[in-house]
Each structure stands twice: as structure tokens, then as C-alpha cells.
Coordinates of C-alpha atoms and ligand atoms in Angstrom, one line a residue:
X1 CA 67.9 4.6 -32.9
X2 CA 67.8 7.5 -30.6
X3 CA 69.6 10.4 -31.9
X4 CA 69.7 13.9 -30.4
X5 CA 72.4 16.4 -31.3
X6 CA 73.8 17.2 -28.4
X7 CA 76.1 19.9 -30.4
X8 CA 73.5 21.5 -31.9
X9 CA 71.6 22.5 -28.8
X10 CA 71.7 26.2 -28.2
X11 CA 73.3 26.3 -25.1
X12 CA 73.1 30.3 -24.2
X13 CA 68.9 30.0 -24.5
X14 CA 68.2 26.3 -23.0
X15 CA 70.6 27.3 -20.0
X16 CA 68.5 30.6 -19.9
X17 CA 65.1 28.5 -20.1
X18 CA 66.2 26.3 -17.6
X19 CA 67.3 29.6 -15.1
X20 CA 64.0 30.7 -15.9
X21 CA 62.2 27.9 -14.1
X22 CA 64.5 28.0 -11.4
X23 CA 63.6 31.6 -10.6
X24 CA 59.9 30.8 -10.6
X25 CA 60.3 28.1 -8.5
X26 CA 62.4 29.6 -5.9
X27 CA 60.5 32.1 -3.9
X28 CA 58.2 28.3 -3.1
X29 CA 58.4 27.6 0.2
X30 CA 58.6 23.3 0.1
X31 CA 58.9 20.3 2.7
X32 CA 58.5 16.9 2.4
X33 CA 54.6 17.6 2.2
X34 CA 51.8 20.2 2.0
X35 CA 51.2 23.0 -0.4
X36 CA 54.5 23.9 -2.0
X37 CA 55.2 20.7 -3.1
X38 CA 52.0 20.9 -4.8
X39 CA 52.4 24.6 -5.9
X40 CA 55.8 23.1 -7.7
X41 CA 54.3 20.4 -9.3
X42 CA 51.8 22.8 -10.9
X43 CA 54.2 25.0 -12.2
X44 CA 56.3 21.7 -14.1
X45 CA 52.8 20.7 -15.4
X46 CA 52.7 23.8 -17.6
X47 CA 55.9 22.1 -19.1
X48 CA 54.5 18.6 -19.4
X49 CA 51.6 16.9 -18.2
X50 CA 52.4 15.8 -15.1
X51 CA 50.6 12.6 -13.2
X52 CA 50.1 14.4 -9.5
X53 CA 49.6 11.8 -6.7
X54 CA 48.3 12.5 -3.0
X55 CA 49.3 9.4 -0.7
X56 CA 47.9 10.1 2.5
X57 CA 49.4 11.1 6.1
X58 CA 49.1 7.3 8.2
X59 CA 50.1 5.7 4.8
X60 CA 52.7 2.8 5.1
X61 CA 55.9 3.1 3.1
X62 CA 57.7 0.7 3.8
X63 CA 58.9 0.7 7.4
X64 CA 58.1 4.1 7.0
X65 CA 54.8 6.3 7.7
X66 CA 53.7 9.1 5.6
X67 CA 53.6 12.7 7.9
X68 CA 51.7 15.1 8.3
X69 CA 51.2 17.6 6.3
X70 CA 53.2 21.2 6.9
X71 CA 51.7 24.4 6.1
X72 CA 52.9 27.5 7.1
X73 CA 51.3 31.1 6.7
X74 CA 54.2 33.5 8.7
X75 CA 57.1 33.7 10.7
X76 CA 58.4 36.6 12.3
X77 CA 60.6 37.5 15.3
X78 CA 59.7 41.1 16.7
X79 CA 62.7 42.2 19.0
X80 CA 62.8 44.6 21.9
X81 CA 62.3 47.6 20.7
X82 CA 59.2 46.9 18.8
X83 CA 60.6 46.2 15.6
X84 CA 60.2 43.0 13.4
X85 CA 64.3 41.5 13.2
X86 CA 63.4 39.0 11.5
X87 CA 61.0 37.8 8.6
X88 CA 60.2 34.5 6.8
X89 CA 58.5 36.5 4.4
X90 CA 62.2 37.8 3.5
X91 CA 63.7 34.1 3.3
X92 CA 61.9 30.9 3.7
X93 CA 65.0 29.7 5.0
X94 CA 64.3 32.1 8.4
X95 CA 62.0 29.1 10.0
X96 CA 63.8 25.7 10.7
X97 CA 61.4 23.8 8.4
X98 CA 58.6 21.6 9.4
X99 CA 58.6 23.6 12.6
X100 CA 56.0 23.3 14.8
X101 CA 53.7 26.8 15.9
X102 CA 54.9 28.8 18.3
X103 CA 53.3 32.4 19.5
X104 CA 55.2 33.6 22.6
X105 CA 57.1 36.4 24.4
X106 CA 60.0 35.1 25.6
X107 CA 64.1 36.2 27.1
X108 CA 66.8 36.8 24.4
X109 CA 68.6 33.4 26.2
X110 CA 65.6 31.2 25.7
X111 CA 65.2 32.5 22.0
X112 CA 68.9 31.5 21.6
X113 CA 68.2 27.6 22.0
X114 CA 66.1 28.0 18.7
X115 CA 68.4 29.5 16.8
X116 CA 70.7 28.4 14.4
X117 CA 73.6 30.1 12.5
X118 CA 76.8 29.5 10.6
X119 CA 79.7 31.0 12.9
X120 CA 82.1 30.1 9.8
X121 CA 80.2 31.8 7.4
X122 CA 78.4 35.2 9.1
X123 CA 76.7 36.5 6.0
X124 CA 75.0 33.6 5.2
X125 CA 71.3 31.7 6.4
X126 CA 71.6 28.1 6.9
X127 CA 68.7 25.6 5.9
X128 CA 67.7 23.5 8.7
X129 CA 64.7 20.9 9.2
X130 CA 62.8 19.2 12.0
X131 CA 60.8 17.0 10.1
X132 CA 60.9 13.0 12.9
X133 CA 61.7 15.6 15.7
X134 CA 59.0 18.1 16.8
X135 CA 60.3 21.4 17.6
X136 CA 60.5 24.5 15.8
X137 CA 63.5 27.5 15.7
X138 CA 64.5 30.0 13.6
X139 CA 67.8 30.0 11.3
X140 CA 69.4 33.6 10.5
X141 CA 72.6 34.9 9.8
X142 CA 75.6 35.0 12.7
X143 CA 76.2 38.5 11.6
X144 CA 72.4 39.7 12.8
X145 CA 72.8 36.9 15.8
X146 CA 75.7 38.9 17.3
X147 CA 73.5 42.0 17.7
X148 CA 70.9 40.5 19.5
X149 CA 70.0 43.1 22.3
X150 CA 68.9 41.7 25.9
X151 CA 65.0 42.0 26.8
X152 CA 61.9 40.2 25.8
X153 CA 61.0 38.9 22.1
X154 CA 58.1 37.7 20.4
X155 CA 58.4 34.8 18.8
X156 CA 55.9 33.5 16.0
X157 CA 55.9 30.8 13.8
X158 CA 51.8 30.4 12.5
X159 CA 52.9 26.7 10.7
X160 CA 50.0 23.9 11.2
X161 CA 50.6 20.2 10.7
X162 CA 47.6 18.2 9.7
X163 CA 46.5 14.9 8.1
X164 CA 46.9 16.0 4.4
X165 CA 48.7 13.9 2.2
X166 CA 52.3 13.3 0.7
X167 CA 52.2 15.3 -2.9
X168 CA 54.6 13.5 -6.0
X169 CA 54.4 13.8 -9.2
X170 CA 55.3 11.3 -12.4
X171 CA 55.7 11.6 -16.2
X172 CA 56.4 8.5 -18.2
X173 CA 57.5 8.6 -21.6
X174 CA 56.7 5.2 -23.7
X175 CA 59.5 4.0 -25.9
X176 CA 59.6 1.0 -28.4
X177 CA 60.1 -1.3 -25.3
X178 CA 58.7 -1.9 -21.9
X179 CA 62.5 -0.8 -20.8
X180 CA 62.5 1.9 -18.9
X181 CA 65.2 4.4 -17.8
X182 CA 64.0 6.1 -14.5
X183 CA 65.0 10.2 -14.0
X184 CA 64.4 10.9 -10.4
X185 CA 64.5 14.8 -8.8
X186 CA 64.1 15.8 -5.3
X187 CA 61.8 18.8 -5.1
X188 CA 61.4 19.0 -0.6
X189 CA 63.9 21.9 -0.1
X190 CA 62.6 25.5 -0.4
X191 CA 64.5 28.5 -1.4
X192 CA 67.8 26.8 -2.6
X193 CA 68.8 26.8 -6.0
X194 CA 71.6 24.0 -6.7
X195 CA 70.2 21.6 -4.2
X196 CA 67.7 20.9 -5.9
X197 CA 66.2 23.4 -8.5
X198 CA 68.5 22.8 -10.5
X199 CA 67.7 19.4 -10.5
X200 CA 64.1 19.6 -11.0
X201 CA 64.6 22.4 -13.8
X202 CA 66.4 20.3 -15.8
X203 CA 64.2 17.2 -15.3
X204 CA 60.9 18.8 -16.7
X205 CA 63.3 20.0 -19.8
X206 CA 64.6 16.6 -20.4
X207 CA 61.6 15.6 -20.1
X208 CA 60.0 17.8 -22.1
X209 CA 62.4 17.2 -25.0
X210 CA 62.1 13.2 -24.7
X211 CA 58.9 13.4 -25.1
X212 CA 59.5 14.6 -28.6
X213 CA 61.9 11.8 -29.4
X214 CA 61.6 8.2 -30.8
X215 CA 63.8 5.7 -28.6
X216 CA 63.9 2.4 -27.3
X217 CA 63.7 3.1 -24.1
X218 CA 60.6 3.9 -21.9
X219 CA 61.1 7.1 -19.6
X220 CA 59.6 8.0 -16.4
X221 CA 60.7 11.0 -14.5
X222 CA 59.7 11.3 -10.9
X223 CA 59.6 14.2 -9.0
X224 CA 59.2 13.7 -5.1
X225 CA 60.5 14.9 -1.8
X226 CA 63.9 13.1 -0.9
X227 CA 64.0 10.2 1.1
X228 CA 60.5 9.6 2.6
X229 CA 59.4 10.4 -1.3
X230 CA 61.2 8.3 -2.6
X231 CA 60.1 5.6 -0.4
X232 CA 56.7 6.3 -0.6
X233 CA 57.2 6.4 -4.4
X234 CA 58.5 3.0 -4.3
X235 CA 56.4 1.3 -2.0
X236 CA 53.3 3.1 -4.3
X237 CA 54.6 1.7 -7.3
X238 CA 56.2 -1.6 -6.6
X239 CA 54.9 -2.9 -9.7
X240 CA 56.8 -0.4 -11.7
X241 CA 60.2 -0.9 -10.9
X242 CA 60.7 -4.4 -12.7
X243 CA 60.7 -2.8 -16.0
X244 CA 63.4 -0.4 -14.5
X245 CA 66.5 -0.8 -16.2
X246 CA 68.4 2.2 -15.6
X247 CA 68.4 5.2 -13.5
X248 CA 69.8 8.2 -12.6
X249 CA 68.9 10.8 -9.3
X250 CA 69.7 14.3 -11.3
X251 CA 70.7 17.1 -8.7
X252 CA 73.2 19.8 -7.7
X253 CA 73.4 20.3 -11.8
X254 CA 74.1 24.0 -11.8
X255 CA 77.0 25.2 -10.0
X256 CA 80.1 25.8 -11.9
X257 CA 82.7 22.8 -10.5
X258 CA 82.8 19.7 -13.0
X259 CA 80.7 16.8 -13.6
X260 CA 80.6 13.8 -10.5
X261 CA 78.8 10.8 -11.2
X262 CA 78.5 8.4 -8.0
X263 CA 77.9 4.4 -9.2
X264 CA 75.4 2.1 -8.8
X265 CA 75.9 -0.3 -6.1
X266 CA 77.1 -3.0 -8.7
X267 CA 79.3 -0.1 -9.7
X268 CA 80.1 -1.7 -13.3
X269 CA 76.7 -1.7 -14.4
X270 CA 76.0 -1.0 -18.0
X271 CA 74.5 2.7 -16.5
X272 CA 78.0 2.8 -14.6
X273 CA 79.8 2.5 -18.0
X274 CA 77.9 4.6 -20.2
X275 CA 78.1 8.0 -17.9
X276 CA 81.9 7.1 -17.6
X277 CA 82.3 6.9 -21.5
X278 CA 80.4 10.2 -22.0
X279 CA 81.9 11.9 -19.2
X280 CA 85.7 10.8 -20.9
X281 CA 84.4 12.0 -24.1
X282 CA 83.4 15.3 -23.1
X283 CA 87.3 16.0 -22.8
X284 CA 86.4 18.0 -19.1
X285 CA 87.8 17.0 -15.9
X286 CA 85.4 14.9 -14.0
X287 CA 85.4 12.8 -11.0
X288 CA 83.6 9.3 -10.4
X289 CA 82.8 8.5 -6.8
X290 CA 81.8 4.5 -5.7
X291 CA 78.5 3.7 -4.1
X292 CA 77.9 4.1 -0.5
X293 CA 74.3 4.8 1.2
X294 CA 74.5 7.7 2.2
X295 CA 73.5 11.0 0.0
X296 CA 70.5 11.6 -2.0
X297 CA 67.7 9.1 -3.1
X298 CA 70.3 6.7 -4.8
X299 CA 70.4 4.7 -1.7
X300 CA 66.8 4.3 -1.2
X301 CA 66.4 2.9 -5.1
X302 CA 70.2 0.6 -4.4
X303 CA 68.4 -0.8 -1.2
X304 CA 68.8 -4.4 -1.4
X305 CA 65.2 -5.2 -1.5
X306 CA 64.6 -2.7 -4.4
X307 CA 68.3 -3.3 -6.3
X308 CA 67.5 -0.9 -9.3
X309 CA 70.3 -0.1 -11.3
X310 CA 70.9 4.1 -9.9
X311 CA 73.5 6.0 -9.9
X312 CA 73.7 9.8 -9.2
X313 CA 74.6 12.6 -11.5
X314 CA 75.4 15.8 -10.5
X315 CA 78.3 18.6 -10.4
X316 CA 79.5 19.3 -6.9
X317 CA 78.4 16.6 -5.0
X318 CA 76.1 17.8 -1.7
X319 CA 77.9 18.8 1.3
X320 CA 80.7 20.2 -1.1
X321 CA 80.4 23.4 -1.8
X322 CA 80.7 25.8 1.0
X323 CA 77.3 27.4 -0.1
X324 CA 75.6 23.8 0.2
X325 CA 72.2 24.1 2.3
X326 CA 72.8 27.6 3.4
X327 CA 71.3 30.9 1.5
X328 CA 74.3 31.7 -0.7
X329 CA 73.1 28.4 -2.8
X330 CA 70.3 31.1 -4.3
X331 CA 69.9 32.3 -7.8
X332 CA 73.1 33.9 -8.8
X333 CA 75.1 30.5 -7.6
X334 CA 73.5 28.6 -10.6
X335 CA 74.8 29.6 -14.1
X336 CA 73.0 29.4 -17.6
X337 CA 75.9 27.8 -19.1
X338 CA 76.4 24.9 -16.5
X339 CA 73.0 24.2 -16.1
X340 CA 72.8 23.8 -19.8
X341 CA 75.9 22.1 -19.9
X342 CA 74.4 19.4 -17.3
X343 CA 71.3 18.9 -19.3
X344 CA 73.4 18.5 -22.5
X345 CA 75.3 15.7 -20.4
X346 CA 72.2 14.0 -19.4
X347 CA 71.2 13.8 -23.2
X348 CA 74.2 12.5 -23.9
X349 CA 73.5 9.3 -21.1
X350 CA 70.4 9.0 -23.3
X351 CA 71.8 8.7 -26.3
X352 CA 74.7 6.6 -25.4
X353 CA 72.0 3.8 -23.6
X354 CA 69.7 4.0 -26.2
X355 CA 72.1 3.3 -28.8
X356 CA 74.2 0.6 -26.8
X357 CA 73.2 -2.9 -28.7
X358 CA 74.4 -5.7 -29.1
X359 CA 75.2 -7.5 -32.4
X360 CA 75.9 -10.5 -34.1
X361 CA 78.6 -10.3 -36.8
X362 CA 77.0 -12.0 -40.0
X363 CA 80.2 -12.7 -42.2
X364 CA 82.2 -14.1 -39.1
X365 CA 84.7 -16.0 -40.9
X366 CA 87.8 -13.5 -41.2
X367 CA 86.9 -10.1 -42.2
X368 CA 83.9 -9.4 -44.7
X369 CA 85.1 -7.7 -47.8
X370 CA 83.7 -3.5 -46.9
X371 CA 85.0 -2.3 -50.4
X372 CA 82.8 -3.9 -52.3
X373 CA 79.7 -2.8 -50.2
X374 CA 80.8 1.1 -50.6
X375 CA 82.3 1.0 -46.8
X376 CA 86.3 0.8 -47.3
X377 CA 87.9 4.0 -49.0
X378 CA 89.1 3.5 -51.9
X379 CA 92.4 3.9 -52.1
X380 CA 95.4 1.7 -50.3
X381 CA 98.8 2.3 -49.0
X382 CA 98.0 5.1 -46.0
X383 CA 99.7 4.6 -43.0
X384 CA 96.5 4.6 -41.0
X385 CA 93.0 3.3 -41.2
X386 CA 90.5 6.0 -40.8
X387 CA 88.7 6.2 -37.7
X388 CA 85.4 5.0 -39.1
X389 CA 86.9 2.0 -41.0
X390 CA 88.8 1.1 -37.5
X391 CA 84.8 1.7 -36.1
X392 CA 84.0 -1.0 -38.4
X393 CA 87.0 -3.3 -37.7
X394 CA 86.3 -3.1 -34.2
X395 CA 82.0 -3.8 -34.0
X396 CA 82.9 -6.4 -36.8
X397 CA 85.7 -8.2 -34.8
X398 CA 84.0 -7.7 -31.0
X399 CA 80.6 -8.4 -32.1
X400 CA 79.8 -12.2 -31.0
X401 CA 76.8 -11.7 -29.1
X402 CA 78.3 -11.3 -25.8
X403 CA 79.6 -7.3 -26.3
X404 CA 77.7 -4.3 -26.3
X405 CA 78.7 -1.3 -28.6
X406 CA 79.9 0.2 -24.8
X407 CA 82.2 -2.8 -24.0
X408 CA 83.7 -2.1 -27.7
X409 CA 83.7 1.6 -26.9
X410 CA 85.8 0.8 -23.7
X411 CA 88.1 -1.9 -25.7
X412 CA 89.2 0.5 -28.7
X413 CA 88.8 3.8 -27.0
X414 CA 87.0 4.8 -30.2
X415 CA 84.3 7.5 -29.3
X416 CA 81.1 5.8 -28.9
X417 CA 79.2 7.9 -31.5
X418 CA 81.7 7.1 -33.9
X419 CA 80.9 3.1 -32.9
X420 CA 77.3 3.8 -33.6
X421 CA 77.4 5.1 -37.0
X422 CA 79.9 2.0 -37.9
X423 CA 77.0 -0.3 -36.6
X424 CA 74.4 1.6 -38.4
X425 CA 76.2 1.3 -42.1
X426 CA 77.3 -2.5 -41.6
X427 CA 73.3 -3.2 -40.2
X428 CA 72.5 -1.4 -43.5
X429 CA 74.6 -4.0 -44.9
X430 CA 73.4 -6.9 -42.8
X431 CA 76.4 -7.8 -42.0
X432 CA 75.1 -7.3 -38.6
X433 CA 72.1 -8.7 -36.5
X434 CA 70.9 -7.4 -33.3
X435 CA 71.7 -10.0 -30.7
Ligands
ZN501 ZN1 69.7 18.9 0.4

């Protein structure tokens, strides 16, 4: 029986830890491939040893085709009068990502058709990508746009895309079963801190800690760019995914707006039910959003070909949160506490599907007698039953065969842990059998 104490996690150092990693990782710039995916995946393998796979570019995925690899050295913008304006050495975020190279003088109106800025929000650098349309441009803020002077600029962006490889990485995590529960990050976007360090922080310290833990479950954490990671993930380890039980895409886990959990396809799966029940218990507001295929990698692992059992967990859901792929989603938008307080939710998933059995009542006809096996209080006459005698009630009375410790959960509105330590005493007892 898995059991980690989510309470007793020290929330003020993990969320610290967890910042920690983030702030390492950020100054990276990544993309879908080339070296700072790779230069990530190093850094998580100081936390835990880390499987690192190259799939080459010309790879099939799928219907898919791994790229080329992107590498880029310097950008920079030098203006009129001599003077560098602008410098991806400042912000990664300055070069429209997976741009192609560029070394030219050119007018102020022909620079304009490569740049891109957020009118709405003139402070800030937007993150934009080219990666299936060759092109390249430069992203700064509206403010600097505005004072763009007339004459000549040159323009350079020294990126190269070459046949390399697609970088991912994998830990897996054997349990007492061949069962697994998959934990899946995206780890493609460069200097942005929600979407998705966050995610990938708190996926190496999750993983980190499971690996220290007994439990029925088998976990493999992925880490891999979005979308054409995934896939290539998937159509690398087809022979994985049967064992696959349960999955969940961590990301956006560090802002400070409450939990969202978006459902499986099947959108009552057991997964579906268990993040609802802890999310309830947690007594914060939270918001549960259906399926559709659109978002983050969810959609590639819900495809109908693949049909694994993944929903998303995250806080603000992508697209948002004003700050959402722009440069105000950097460092100080991610707080210890939340970050810490997402990781302690994830645990809590954990503990709530490891825990979720199924049992056979052994004394079915009417109720078996608890006070003489130490399990009833001893006195009579109160006006109510104790919560863990109703527990009891409740897992004896439900527990046919055909209802999980979940479905009892979600009957009696009992918290979950409480339903767990019921079932442990009356298995102690055998007056309960595994189904
Ligand atoms: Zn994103």
C-alpha cells in the first residue's frame, strides 16, 4: 500500500527545491530538437538517472517525420545608428524559434514583416515559433517597436538546422505490478517558466521521491518536446503503452490560480475519478474541464489509435493567463508555495490510485460482528457513528467485487484516506479479500 504523507511534506523547502530547478533551467534556450533539449535532460539527470534517447531527423513517427535539428549560436538586430537594439543573448524569446539564418542589411519596413509584438501588452516579449514553416523573425516588445527609427538595419540570426536527431528522455520506476501510471512533461519551450518548467521541475521531483517508494504501480515519467515528442515517443515505444493504465501530462503547475484537471477522453475513467476526489478533498476551489483535442500532449496519448487513459493536470490552463507564452511568464510568475502545492496534489493522485482496490466482503451475510475483533468502540447509545466505523460500514456493505474503494469514496462522501485505513483494519481481519 503506497503511503506518502502528503501533510508532512515541508512545503516552504520542496516549493524552494523545485524554484531552484526552474531557475537553472530557464536561461536554456530549447526547441523541439538540438542542444537545449539535451542540455535539459542533463541537468534532470543529476536528479535521477535519466534514459536519454536520440531518434534521428528522417525518422517516421507516425504520419509524422522527425526535423531537423535547430541550433542557434546569436541573434542580434543592430539599428541605424550603429548600436545593437536588440539581443537574444538578453532573451531567448528575441528570435521566433526554429528560425531559419539570416545575415542582412535591410529598410526598417522590410524588418517590420519579421517582427512580432503584443500591442495589448507593450512591456512584454511574446514566444513565437516557426517550426513546419521555414522563415525566421524576431519577437520584442511593442514598447521598443514604436521607436523604431527609419534607415537601414542589420539583421542576424546565426541558427543552423541540420540532420541531428530528436533528443527525449525516460525514467521508469518498477512497482509490484507490470501496471504502469505514465507522468509526461513537455520540455520544447525556452525561457518560460509556467509553461512548462514548472512542469518539468516538478516531474524529476516526483520522480525523484517515487523512486524511493514501495507501490503497486509501475512509473515512467517522460520528458519530451510537445507534440512531435510525444509522437515520436509513442511511435518509439509502441510496445510500452499496453501496460499503461493511467496517465497524467503535468504542466502550467506554478502560477498562483487553482487546480484544473481536463478528463480523459472516456472522461469517467478511474484516473478521471480519483483527481476529482482529491481535488474535492483538498477543500480549494478547483475547476474540471471535459476532453477535447486540442491543448497539450493529452490529445496525442487520447488519439483513437493510442486510447491511453490521460488526462491533464495543471493550474491555469494554457492560453489563460494573460502572461501565457509571452516573457512575463518568467521566474517571479512561479511561486514556491504553488509549485509545491501542485507537487503535493500530484502525490496525492498517487496515493489515491495506488490505494484504490477492490475487495470482496468475507462475512457477507448481514454485518460481521467489529466489536468483537477490536474495531467497534466500545460504548453504545451516541447519536452518531464515528467516521471510521461508518468507513467500515461503507467498504463492508459496497464491497462485492464490482466497487473500487473510489466508487465507495464517491457513494458515502467519506474522504478516501479515511476509506483506506477502514480497508486496511478489516484486511487485517480478513474480513476482506482483494478482488
Ligand atoms: Zn506552450
Amino acid at each position: 500500500m503506497l503511503k506518502i504523507d502528503i501533510d508532512e511534506i515541508d512545503r516552504t523547502d520542496c516549493g524552494n527545491q523545485i524554484h531552484q530547478l526552474i531557475q537553472e533551467l530557464f536561461p536554456i534556450c530549447r526547441s523541439i530538437t538540438g542542444d537545449g533539449v539535451r542540455e535539459t535532460l542533463s541537468i534532470i539527470k543529476k536528479h535521477i538517472s535519466l534514459d536519454i534517447c536520440e531518434v534521428p531527423t528522417g525518422t517516421q513517427a507516425f504520419d509524422w517525420v522527425v526535423p531537423q535539428e535547430w541550433n542557434i549560436k546569436d541573434a542580434y538586430i543592430i539599428g541605424p545608428n550603429g548600436e545593437k537594439i536588440l539581443d537574444f543573448k538578453n532573451s531567448n524569446l528575441h528570435v521566433v524559434n526554429y528560425s531559419t539564418a539570416i545575415n542582412q542589411t535591410m529598410s526598417l519596413d522590410e524588418l517590420k514583416g519579421h517582427i512580432h509584438t503584443l500591442p495589448d501588452a507593450p512591456d512584454w516579449i511574446p514566444y513565437r515559433t516557426s517550426y513546419y514553416n521555414p522563415g525566421w523573425g524576431f519577437c520584442m516588445t511593442h514598447k521598443q517597436f514604436l521607436m523604431l527609427e527609419d534607415g537601414n538595419y542589420e539583421v542576424v540570426i546565426d541558427s543552423e538546422h541540420s540532420d541531428g536527431s530528436l533528443t527525449y528522455g525516460e525514467f521508469f520506476i518498477p512497482g509490484s505490478t507490470k501496471d504502469e501510471i505514465l507522468i509526461f512533461s513537455h520540455c520544447c519551450h525556452p525561457s518560460l517558466c509556467n509553461d512548462n518548467l514548472s512542469g518539468v521541475a516538478i516531474a524529476t521531483f516526483l520522480a525523484n521521491l517515487m523512486q524511493t517508494k514501495e507501490s503497486r504501480y509501475s512509473y515512467r515519467f517522460v520528458f519530451s518536446p510537445a507534440s512531435i515528442g510525444s509522437i515520436t515517443w509513442m511511435s518509439e515505444n509502441e510496445h510500452k503503452l499496453a501496460n499503461i493504465k493511467h496517465g497524467l501530462v503535468i504542466a502550467v503547475a506554478g502560477d498562483n490560480g487553482h487546480m484544473t484537471y481536463k478528463k480523459t477522453k472516456a472522461e469517467n475513467a478511474e484516473l478521471d475519478i480519483a483527481v476529482q476526489v482529491v481535488l474535492q478533498q483538498k477543500g480549494l476551489e478547483f475547476d474540471i474541464l471535459d476532453f477535447s483535442p486540442w491543448g497539450y500532449d493529452e490529445r496525442q496519448f487520447n488519439s483513437p489509435g493510442i486510447n491511453l487513459s490521460v488526462g491533464r493536470l495543471t493550474r491555469t490552463p494554457n492560453g489563460c493567463f494573460p502572461e501565457y507564452h509571452t516573457s512575463a511568464d518568467n521566474l517571479d510568475f512561479v511561486k514556491a508555495n504553488a509549485l509545491a502545492d501542485s507537487y503535493a496534489t500530484y502525490l496525492d493522485v498517487f496515493n489515491v490510485l495506488d490505494n484504490n482496490y477492490t475487495f470482496i466482503n468475507q462475512s457477507p451475510k448481514c454485518e460481521p460482528q467489529l466489536g468483537k475483533r477490536g474495531l467497534y468502540r466500545k460504548t453504545g447509545g451516541h447519536k452518531d457513528v464515528g467516521k471510521r466505523e461508518l468507513a467500515m460500514l461503507w467498504v463492508m456493505n459496497m464491497s462485492d467485487g464490482s466497487q473500487s474503494l473510489l466508487d465507495i469514496a464517491d457513494k458515502s462522501k467519506l474522504d478516501f484516506d479515511v476509506l483506506v485505513r477502514a480497508a486496511a483494519d478489516l484486511l487485517d481481519c480478513d474480513l476482506l479479500a482483494i478482488a
